[in-house]
mmCIF file of C-alpha atoms in Angstrom:
data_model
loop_
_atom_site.group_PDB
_atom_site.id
_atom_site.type_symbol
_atom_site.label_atom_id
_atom_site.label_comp_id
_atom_site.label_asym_id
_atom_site.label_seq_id
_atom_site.Cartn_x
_atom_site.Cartn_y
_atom_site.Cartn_z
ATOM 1 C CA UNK A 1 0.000 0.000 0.000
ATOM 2 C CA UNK A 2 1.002 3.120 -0.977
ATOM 3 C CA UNK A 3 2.358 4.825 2.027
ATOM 4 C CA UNK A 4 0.478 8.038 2.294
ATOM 5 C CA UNK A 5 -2.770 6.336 2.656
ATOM 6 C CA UNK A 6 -1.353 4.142 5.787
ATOM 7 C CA UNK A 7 -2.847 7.034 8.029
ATOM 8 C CA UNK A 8 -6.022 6.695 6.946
ATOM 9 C CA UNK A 9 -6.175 2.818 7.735
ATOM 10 C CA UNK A 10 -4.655 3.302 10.646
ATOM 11 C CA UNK A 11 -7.774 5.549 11.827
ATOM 12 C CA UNK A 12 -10.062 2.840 10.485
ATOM 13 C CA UNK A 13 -8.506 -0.127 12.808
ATOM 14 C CA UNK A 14 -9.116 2.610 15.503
ATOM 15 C CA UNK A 15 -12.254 3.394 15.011
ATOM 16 C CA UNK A 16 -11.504 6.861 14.044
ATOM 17 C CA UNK A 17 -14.160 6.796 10.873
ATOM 18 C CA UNK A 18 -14.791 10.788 10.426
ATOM 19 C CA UNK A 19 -10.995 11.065 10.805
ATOM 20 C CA UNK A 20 -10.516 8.713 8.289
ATOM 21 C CA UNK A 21 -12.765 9.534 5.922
ATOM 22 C CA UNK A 22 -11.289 13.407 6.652
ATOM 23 C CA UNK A 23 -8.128 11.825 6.183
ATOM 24 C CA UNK A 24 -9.337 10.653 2.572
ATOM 25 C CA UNK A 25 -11.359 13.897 1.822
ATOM 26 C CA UNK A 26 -7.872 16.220 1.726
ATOM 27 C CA UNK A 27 -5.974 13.650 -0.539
ATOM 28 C CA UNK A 28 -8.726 13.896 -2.667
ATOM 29 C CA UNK A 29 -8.954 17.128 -2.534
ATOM 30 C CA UNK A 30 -5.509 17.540 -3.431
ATOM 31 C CA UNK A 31 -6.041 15.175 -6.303
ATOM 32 C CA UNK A 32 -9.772 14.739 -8.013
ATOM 33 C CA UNK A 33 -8.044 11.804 -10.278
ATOM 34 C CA UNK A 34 -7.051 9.513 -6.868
ATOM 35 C CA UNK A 35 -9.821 7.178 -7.496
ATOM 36 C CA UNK A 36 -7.983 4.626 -4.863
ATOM 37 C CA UNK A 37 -9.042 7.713 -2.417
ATOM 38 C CA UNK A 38 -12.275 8.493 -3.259
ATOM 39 C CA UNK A 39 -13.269 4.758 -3.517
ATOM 40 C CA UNK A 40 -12.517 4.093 -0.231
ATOM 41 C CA UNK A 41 -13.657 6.969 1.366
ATOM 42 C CA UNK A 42 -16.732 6.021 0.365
ATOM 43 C CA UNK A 43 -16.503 2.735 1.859
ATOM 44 C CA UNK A 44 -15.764 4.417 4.758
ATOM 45 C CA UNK A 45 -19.235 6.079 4.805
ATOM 46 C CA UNK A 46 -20.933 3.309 3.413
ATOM 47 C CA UNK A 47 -19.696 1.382 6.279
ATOM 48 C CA UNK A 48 -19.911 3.834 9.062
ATOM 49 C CA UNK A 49 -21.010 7.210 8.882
ATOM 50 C CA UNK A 50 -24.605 6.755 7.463
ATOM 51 C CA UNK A 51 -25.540 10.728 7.695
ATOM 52 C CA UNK A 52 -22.442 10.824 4.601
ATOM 53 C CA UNK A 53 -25.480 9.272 2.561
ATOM 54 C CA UNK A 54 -25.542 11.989 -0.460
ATOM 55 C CA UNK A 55 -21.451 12.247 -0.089
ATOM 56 C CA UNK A 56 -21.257 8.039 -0.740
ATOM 57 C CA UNK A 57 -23.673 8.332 -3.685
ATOM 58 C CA UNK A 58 -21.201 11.039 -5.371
ATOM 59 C CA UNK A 59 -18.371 9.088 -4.972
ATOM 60 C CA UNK A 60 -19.440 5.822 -6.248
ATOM 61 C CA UNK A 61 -21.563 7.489 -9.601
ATOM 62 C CA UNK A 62 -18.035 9.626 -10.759
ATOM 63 C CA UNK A 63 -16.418 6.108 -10.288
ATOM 64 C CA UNK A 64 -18.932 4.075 -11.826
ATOM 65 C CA UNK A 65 -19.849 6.335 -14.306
ATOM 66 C CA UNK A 66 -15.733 6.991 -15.827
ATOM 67 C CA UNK A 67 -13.157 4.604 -16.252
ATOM 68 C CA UNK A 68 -11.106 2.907 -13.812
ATOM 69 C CA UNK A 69 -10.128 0.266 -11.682
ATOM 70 C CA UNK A 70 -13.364 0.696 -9.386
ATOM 71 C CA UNK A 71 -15.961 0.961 -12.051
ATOM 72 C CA UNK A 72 -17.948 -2.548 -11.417
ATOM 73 C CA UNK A 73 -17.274 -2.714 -7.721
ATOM 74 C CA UNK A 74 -18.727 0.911 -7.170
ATOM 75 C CA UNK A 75 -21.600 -0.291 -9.339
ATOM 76 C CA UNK A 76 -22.098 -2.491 -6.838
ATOM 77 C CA UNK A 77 -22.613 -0.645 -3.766
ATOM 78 C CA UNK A 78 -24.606 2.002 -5.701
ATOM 79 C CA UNK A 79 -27.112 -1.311 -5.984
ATOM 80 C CA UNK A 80 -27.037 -1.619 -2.502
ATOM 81 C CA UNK A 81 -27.078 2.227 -1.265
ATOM 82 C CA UNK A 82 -29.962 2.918 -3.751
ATOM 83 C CA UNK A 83 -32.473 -0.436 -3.042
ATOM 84 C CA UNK A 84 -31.773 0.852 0.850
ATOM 85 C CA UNK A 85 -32.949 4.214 -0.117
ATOM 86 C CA UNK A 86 -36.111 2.609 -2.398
ATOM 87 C CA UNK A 87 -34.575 3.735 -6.129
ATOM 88 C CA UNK A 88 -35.649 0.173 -7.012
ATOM 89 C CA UNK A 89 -34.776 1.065 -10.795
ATOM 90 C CA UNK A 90 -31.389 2.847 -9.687
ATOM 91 C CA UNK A 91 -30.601 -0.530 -7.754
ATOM 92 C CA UNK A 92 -31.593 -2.753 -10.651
ATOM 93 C CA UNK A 93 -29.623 -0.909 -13.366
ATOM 94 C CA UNK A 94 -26.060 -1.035 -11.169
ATOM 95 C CA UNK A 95 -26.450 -4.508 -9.936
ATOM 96 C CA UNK A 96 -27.036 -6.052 -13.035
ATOM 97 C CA UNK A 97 -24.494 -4.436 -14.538
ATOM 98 C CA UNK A 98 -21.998 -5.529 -11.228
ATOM 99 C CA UNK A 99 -23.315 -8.999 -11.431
ATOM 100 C CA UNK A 100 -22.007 -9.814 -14.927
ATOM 101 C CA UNK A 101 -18.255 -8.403 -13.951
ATOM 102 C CA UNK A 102 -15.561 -10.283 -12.535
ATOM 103 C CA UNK A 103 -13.595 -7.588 -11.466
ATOM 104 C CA UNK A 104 -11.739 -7.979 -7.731
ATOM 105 C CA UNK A 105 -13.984 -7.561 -4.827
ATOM 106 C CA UNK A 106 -17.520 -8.179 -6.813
ATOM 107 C CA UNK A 107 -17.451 -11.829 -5.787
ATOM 108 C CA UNK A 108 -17.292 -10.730 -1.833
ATOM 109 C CA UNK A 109 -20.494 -8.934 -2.295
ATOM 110 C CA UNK A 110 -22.257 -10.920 -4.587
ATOM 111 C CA UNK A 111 -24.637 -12.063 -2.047
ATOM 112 C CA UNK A 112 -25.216 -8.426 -1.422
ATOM 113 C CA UNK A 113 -26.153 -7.439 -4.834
ATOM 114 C CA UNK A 114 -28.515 -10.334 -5.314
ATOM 115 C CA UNK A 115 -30.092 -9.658 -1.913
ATOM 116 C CA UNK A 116 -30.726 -5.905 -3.263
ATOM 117 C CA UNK A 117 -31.489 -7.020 -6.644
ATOM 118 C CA UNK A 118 -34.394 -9.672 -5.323
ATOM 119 C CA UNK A 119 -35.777 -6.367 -3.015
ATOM 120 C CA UNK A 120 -35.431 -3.950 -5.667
ATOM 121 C CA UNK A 121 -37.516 -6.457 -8.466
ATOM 122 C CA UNK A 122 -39.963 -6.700 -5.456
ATOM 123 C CA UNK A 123 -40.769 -3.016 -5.100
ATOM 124 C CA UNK A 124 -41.941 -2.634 -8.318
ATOM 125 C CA UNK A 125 -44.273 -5.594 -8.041
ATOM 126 C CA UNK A 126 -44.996 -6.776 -11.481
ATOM 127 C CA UNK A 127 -45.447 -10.327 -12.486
ATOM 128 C CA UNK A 128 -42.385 -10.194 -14.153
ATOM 129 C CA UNK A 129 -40.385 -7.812 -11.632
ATOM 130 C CA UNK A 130 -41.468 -10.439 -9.186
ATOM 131 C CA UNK A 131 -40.534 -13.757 -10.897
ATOM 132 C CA UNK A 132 -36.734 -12.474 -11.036
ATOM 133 C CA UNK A 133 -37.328 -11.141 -7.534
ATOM 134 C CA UNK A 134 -37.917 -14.853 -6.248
ATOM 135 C CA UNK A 135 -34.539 -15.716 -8.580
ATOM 136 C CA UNK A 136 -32.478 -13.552 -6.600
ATOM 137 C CA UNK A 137 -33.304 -14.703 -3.320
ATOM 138 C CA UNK A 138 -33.664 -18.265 -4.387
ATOM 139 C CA UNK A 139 -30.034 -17.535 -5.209
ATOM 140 C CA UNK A 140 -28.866 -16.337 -1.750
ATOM 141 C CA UNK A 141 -30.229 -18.837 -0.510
ATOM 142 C CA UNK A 142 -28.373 -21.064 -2.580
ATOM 143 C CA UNK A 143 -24.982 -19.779 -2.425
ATOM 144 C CA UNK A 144 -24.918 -18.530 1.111
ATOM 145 C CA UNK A 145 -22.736 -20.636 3.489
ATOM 146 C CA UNK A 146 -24.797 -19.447 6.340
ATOM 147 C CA UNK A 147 -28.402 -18.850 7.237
ATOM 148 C CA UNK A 148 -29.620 -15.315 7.143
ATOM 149 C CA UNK A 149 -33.307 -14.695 8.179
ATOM 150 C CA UNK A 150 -33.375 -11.501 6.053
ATOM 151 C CA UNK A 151 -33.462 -13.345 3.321
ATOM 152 C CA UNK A 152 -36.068 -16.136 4.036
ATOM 153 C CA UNK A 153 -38.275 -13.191 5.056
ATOM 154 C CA UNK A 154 -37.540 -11.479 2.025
ATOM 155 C CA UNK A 155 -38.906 -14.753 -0.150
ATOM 156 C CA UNK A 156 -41.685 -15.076 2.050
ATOM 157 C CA UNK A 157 -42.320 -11.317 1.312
ATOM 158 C CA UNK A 158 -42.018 -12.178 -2.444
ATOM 159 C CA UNK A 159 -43.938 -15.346 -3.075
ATOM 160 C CA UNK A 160 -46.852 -13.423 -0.305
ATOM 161 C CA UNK A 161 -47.194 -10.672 -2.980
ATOM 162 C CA UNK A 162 -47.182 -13.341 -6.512
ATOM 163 C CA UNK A 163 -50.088 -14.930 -4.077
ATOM 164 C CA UNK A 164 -48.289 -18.488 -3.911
ATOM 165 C CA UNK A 165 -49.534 -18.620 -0.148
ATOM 166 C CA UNK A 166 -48.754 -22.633 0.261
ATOM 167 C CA UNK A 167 -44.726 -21.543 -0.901
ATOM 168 C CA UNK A 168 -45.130 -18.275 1.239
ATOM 169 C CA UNK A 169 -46.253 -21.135 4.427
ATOM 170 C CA UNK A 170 -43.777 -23.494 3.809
ATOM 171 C CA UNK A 171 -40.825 -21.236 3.543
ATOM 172 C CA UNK A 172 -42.282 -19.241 6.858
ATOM 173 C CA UNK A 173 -41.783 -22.889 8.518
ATOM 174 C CA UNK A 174 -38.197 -23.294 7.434
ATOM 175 C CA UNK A 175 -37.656 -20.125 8.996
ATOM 176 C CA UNK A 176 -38.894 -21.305 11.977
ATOM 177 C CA UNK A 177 -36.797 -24.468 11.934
ATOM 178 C CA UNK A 178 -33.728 -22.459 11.009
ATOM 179 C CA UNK A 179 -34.064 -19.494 13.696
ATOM 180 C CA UNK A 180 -37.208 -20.234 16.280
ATOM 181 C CA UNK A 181 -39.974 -18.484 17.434
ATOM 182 C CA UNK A 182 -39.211 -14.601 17.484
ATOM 183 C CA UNK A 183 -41.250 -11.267 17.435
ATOM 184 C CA UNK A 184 -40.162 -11.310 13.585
ATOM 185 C CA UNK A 185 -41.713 -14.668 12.887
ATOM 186 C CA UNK A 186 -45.050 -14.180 14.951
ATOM 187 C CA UNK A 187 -45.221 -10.535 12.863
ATOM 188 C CA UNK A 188 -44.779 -12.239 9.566
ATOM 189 C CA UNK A 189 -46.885 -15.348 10.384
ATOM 190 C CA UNK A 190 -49.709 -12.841 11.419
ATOM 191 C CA UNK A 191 -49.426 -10.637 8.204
ATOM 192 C CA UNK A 192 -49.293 -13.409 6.014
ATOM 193 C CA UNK A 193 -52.481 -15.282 7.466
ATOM 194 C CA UNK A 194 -54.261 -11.569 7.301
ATOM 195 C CA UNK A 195 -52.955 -11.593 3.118
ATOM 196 C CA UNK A 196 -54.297 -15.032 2.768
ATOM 197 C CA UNK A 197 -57.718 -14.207 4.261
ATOM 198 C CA UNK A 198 -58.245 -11.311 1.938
ATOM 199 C CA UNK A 199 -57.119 -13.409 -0.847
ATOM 200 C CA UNK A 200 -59.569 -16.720 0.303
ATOM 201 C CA UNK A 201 -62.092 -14.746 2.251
ATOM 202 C CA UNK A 202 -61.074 -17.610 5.078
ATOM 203 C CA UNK A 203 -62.270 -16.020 8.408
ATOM 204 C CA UNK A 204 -60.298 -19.020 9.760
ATOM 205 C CA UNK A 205 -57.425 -17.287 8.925
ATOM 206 C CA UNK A 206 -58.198 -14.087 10.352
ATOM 207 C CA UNK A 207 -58.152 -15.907 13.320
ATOM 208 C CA UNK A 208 -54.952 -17.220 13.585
ATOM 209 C CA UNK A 209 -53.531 -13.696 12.495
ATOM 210 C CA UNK A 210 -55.789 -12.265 15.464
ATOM 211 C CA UNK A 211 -54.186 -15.394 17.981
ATOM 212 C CA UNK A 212 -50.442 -14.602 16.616
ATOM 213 C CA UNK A 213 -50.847 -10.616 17.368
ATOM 214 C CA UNK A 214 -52.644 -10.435 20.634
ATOM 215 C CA UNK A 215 -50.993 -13.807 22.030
ATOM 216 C CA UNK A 216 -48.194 -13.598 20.553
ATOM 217 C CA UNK A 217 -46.463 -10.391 19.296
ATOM 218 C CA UNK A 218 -48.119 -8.337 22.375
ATOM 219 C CA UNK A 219 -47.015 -10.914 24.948
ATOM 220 C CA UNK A 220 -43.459 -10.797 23.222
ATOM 221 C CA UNK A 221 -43.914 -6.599 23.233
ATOM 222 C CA UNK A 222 -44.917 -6.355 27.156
ATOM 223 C CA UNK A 223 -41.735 -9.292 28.498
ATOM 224 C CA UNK A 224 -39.490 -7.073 26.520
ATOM 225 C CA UNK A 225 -40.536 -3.919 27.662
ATOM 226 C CA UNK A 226 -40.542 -5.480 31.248
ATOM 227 C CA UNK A 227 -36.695 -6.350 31.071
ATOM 228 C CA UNK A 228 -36.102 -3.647 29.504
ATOM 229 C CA UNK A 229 -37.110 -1.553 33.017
ATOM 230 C CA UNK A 230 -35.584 -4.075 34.806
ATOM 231 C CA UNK A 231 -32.483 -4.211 32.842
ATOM 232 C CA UNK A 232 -32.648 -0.416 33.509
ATOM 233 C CA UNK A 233 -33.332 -0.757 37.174
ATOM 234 C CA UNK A 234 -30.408 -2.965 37.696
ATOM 235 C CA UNK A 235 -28.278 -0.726 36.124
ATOM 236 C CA UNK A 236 -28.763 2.075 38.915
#
């Protein structure tokens, strides 16, 4: 590494991330052409300083938009920083693009762009958006070496909205096998039973939304709110 950046990692393995990305900011200054710079001090604010939002977005379009060594892989978090912002379309046209390069660092957030990518297809909720929505999770799901609930939500979420309720059911159970009983699961079971019942006009399942809230999610809601005082009582 070249040595006048060393600083600027060094405040990163501190936890110094406004002094870093400070640190970044004047080279850059100095020199609008340090793309090694300006790439990673948007990483830096990707990473840590969230309120940088607008500052991370400028960074990665010059890169991704001119050419250089950080084209794709800034493509790549501009899929990511725009589905978590809701440009669905923004987030759609970068991570396809990312997705087809095999540029350095693209394969260690892969499962990032395809987790963006599935969201993204969802929120604009065609047939066709959604199909290739359920193909991107289906392929986290695949590929991941570890379970993530995120993303079995995400497919529930999906095949909910393409009204494939007994897929929707199935993959809520794996969740359950795979993570256990949770204010998350009793939320989703609840909302999915209340999307089924509107879709069958099955009072039946009404009901078990109506159990799963008041029994379950409110119980959950009222022992967490009592640890929390007594966490807080405990404290003093």
């Amino acid at each position: 590494m070249n040595e006048k950046y060393k600083a600027a990692f060094d405040y990163i393995n501190e936890g110094k991330y406004e002094d870093a990305y400070n640190y970044f900011s004047n080279i850059v200054d100095e020199n609008k052409n340090d793309t090694f710079a300006r790439f990673y001090r948007s990483l830096v604010a990707f990473s840590y300083l969230p309120t940088k939002m607008q500052e991370t977005i400028d960074d990665l379009e010059l890169l991704a938009n001119s050419k250089n060594k950080y084209t794709n892989i800034s493509k790549a978090y501009l899929s990511i920083v725009y589905c978590n912002i809701e440009m669905p379309l923004k987030s759609i046209e970068y991570g396809e693009c990312a997705v087809k390069s095999t540029d350095e660092g693209i394969e260690d957030v892969l499962l990032d762009i395809y987790f963006s990518l599935s969201k993204s297809y969802m929120m604009l909720g065609d047939p066709s958006s959604l199909e290739m929505a359920l193909k991107c999770v289906d392929y986290c799901i695949e590929e991941s070496v570890e379970d993530i609930a995120d993303v079995y939500i995400n497919k529930i979420d999906i095949l909910s909205r393409m009204n494939r309720f007994d897929e929707a059911e199935t993959t809520l159970s794996t969740l359950y096998v795979k993570f256990g009983s949770s204010f998350s699961y009793y939320y989703i079971s609840a909302e999915l039973n209340i999307l089924i019942y509107k879709a069958k006009d099955d009072k039946d399942y009404l009901q078990k939304a109506y159990h799963l809230f008041y029994e379950k999610i409110i119980f959950l809601f009222h022992t967490l709110t009592i640890f929390s005082k007594n966490l807080r009582v405990a404290m003093h």
